[in-house]
C-alpha positions as MATLAB code, in Angstrom:
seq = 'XXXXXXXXXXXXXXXXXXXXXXXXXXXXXXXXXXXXXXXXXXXXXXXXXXXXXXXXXXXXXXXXXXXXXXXXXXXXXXXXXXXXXXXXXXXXXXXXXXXXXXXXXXXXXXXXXXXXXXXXXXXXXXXXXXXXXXXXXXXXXXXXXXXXXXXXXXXXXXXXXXXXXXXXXXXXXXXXXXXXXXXXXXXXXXXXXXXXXXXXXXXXXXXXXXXXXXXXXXXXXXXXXXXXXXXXXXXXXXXXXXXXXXXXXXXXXXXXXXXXXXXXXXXXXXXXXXXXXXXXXXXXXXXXXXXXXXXXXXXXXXXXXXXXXXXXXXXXXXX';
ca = [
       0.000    0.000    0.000;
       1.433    3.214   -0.531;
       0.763    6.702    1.592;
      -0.053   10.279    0.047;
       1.460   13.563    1.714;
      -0.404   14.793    4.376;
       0.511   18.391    3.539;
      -1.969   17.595    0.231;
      -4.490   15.904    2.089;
      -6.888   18.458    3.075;
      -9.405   15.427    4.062;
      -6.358   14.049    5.846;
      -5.411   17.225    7.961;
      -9.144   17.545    9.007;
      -9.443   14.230   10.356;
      -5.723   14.429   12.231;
      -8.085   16.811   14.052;
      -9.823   13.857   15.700;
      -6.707   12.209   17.259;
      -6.944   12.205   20.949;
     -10.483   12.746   21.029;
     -12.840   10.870   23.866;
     -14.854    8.312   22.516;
     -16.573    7.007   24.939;
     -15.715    8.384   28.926;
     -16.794    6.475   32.096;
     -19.104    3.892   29.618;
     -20.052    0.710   31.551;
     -20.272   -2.987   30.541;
     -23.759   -4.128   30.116;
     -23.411   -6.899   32.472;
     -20.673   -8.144   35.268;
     -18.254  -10.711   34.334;
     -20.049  -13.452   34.778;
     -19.684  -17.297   34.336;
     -22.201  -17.740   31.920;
     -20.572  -15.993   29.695;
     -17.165  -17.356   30.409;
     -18.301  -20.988   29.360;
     -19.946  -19.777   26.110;
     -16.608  -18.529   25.041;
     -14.466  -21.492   26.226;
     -17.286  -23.762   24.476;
     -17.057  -21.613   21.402;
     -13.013  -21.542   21.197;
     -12.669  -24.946   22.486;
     -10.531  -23.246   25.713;
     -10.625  -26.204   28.525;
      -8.506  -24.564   30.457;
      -9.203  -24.930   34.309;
      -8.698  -21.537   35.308;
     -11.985  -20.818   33.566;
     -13.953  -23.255   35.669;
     -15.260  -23.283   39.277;
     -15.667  -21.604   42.301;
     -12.124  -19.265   41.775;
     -12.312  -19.347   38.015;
     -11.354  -16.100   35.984;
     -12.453  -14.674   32.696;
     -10.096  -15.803   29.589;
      -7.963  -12.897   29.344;
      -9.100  -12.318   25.158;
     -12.524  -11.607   26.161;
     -11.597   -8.136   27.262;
     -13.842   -6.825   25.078;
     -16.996   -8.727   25.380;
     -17.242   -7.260   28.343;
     -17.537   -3.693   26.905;
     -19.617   -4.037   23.899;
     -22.742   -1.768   23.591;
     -24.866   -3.421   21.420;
     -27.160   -2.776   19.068;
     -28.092    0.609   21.510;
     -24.683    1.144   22.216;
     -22.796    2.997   25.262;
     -24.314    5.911   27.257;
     -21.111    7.335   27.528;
     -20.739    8.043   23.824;
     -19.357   11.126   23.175;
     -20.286   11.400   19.601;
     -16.752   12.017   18.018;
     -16.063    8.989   16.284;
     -19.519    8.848   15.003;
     -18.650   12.628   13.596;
     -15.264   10.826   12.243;
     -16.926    8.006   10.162;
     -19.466   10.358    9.231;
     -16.816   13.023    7.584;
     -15.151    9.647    5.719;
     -18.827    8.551    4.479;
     -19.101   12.161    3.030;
     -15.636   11.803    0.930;
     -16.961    8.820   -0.502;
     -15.278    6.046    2.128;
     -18.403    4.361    2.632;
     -16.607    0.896    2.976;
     -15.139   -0.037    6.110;
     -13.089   -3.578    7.092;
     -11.438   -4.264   10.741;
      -8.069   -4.667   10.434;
      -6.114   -5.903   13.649;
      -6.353   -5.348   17.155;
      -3.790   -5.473   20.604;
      -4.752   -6.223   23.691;
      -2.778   -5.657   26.931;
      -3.604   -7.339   29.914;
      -2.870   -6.255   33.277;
      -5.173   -8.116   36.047;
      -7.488  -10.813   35.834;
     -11.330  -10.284   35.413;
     -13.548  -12.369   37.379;
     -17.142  -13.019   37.588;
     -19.006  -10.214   39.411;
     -16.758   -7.299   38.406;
     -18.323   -4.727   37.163;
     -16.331   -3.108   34.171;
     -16.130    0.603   33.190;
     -13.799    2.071   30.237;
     -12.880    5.154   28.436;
     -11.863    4.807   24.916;
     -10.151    7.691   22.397;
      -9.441    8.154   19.239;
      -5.729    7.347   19.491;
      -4.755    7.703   15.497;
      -5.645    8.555   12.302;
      -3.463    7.342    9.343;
      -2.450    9.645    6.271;
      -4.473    8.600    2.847;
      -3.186    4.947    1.672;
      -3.910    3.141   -1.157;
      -4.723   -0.464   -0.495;
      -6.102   -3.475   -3.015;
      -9.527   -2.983   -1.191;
      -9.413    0.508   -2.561;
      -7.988    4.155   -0.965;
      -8.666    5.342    2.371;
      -7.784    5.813    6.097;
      -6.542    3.968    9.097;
      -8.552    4.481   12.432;
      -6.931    3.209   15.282;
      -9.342    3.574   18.256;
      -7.616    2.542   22.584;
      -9.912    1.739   25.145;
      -9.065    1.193   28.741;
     -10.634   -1.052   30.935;
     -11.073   -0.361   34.347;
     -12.741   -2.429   37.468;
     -13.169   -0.264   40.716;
     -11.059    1.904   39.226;
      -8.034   -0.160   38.977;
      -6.735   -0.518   35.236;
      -7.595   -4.079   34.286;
      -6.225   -3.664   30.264;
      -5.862   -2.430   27.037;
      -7.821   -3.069   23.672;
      -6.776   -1.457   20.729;
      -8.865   -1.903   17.457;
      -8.227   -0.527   14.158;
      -9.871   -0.352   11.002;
      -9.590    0.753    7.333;
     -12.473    3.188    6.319;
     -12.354    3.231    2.308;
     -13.709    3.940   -0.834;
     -13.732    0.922   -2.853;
     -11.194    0.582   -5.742;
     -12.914   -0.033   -9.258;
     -12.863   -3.168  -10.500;
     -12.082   -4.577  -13.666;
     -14.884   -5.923  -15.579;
     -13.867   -9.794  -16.330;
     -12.133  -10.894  -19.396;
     -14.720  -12.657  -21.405;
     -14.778  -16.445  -21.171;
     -12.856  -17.383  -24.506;
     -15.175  -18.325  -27.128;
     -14.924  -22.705  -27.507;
     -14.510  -22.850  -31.873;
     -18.001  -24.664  -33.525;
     -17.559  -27.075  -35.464;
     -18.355  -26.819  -39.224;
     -22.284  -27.262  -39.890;
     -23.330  -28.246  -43.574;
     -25.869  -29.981  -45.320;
     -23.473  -33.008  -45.462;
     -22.863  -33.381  -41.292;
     -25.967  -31.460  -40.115;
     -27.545  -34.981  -38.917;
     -24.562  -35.746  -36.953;
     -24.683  -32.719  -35.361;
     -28.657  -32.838  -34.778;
     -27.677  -36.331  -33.372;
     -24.871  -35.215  -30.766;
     -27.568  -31.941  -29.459;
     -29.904  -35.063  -28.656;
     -26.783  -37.098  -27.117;
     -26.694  -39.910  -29.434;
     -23.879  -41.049  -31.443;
     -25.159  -41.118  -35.198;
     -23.124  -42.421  -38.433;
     -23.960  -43.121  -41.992;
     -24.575  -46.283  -43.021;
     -24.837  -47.016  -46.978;
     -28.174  -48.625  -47.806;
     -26.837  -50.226  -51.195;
     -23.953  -52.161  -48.826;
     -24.548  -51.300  -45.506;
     -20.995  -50.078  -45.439;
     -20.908  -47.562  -41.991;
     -18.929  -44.461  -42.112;
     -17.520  -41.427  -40.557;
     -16.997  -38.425  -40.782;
     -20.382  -38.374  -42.950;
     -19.943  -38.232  -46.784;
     -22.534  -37.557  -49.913;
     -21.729  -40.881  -51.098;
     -20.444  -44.305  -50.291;
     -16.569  -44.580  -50.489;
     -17.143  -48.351  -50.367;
     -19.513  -49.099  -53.752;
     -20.628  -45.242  -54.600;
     -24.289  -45.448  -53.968;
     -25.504  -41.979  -53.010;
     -28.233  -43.366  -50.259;
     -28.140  -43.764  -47.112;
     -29.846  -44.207  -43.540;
     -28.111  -43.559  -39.817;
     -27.381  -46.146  -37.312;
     -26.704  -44.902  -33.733;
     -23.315  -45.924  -32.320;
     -22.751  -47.519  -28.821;
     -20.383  -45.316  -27.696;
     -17.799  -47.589  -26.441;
     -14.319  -47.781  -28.264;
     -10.857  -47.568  -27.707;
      -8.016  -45.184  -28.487;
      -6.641  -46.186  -32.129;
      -4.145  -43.181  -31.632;
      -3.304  -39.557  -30.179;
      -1.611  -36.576  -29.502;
      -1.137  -34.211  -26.861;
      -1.517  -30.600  -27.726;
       1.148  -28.503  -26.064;
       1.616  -25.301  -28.052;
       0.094  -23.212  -28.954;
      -2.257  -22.837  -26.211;
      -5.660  -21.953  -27.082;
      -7.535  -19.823  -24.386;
     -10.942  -21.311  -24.447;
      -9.163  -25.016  -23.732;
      -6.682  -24.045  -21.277;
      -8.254  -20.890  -19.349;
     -11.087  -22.684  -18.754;
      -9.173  -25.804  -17.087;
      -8.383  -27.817  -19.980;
     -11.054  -29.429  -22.646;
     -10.896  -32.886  -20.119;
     -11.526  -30.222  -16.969;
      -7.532  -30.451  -15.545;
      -5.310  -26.874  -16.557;
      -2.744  -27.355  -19.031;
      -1.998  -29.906  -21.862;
      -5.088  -31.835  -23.290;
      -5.344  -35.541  -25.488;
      -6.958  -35.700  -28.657;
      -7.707  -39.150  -29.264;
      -8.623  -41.336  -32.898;
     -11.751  -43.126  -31.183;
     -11.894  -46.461  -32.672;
     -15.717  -46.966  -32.224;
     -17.051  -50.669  -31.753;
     -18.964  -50.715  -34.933;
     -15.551  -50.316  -36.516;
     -15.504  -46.841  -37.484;
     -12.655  -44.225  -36.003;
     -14.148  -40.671  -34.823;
     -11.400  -37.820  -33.666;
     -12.222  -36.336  -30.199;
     -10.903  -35.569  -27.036;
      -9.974  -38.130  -24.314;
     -10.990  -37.237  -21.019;
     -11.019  -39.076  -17.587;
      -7.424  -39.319  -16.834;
      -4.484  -36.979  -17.267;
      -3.128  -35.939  -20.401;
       0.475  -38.164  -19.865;
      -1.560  -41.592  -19.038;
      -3.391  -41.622  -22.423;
      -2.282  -44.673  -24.634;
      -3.270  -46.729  -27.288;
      -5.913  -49.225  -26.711;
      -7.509  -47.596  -23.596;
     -10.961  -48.514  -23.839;
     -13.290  -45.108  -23.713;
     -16.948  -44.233  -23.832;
     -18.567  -41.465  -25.189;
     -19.832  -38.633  -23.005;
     -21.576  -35.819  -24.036;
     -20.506  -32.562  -22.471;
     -22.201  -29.366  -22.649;
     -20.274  -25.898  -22.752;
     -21.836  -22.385  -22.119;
     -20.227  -19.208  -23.659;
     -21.113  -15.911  -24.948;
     -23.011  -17.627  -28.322;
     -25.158  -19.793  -25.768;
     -24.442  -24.019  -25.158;
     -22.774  -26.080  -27.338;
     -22.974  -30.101  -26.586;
     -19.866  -32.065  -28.511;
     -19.013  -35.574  -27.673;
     -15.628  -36.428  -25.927;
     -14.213  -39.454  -24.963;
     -13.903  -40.598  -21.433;
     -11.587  -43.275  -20.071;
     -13.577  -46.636  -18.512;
     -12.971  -46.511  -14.981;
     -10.654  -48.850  -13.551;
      -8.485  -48.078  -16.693;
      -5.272  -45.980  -17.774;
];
């Protein structure tokens, strides 16, 4: 974080004011220390310690401060200059506010049926500072506790009190490449959006084949019907795709959901035909010929709205 001259910060030098400042003078706890509220704490922290139980037990020393909070209603003893404080950094546009440490000092034991009283000031107020939450102040706020008038401890709090930094709109999720859609493949693709594995099969001799074709490459006849795969196969070959990286694979976690590197498999379906696609299910380096794979359709939102393509996924109990 970095820190602007006071000596240019008029906001800065007006709120310097404040330091040393009551406020809050002669407030009073709410309620004695009391062992109710001792073994809610140790119950919430987990604190067994023996000291906090019985007839001569005392008050965990880092609940200082539970014993002086106001509530919702807060203290009578408000003096109303911290409230003036935040309300000068609200007006500058440091609506924001996050607690950012505290100290505690502890100099005598609390035990149930004291009756705690404090004063609390306005001990500092930071220059301007630039943080990743966005640009504001430090206010560092010391209270002193008190029972009978003996000093029982210290609690310093501190918090930032900020405008919030602007933000960055998102990159755009990288837009996943369609696949080519023509009068030739359309049924494939019509097949895939319903999840089911479609290829040609020539009805003068029943000859499958893929990708689709106008034609027969087996005896030329120009008709043909579908017949919808299994799914199951194996890998007939592959390669891994290192470079280049393409944003929409990689950003995204990889096309088989890990970051880096991805397979892109030769499917060798069961029926005997080979489809290219990627292998998913195990990492990239434990991909090898022969795994046995089953189609999974996978569905992928983006700026132009779902897409569903078919991948291949590893049988479990495999690679």
């Amino acid at each position: 974080m970095s820190e602007e001259d006071v000596g240019t910060d008029a906001l800065g030098a007006r709120l310097k004011e404040y330091e040393g400042l009551p406020a809050a003078v002669a407030a009073a706890g709410k309620d004695p220390v009391n062992l109710p509220m001792i073994r809610h704490w140790c119950e919430a922290m987990g604190d067994t310690g023996e000291a906090y139980r019985g007839p001569g037990a005392i008050a965990p020393p880092t609940m200082l401060q539970a014993w002086t909070m106001g509530g919702l209603t807060g203290h009578e003893g408000r003096t109303g200059a911290y409230d003036e404080l935040l309300g000068l950094l609200d007006e500058s546009g440091c609506t924001s506010v996050v607690a950012t440490d505290c100290e505690q000092e502890y100099l005598r034991p609390l035990r149930p049926g004291d009756e705690v009283t404090f004063d609390a000031v306005i001990e500092s107020v930071s220059g301007r500072k630039t943080t990743r939450l966005g640009t504001g102040y430090f206010v560092t706020t010391r209270m002193d506790v008190r029972v009978d008038g003996e000093p029982a401890g210290t609690h310093r709090f501190r918090i930032l009190k900020y405008a919030p930094a602007r933000r960055t709109p998102p990159k755009p999720r990288p837009r996943r490449p369609r696949p080519v859609v023509n009068r030739d493949n359309a049924g494939f693709w019509e097949g895939v959006a319903a999840h089911r594995l479609l290829v040609q099969r020539c009805t003068g001799c029943g000859t499958l084949r893929h990708p689709w074709l106008p034609g027969c490459n087996a005896c030329g006849c120009p008709d043909w019907d579908t017949a919808e795969a299994s799914g199951e196969g194996t890998v007939h070959s592959y390669v891994v795709m290192h470079h280049p990286p393409f944003p929409a694979f990689t950003e995204s976690g990889g096309a088989d959901g890990t970051a880096g590197p991805y397979a892109v498999g030769l499917i060798e379906l069961a029926e005997g035909v080979r489809m290219v696609s990627n292998v998913v299910g195990v990492p990239y380096d434990k991909v090898r010929i022969g795994l046995p794979v089953r189609v999974e359709f996978r569905r992928y939102e983006d700026e132009e709205g779902g897409l569903v393509l078919p991948v291949f996924r590893v049988v479990e109990g495999e690679g």
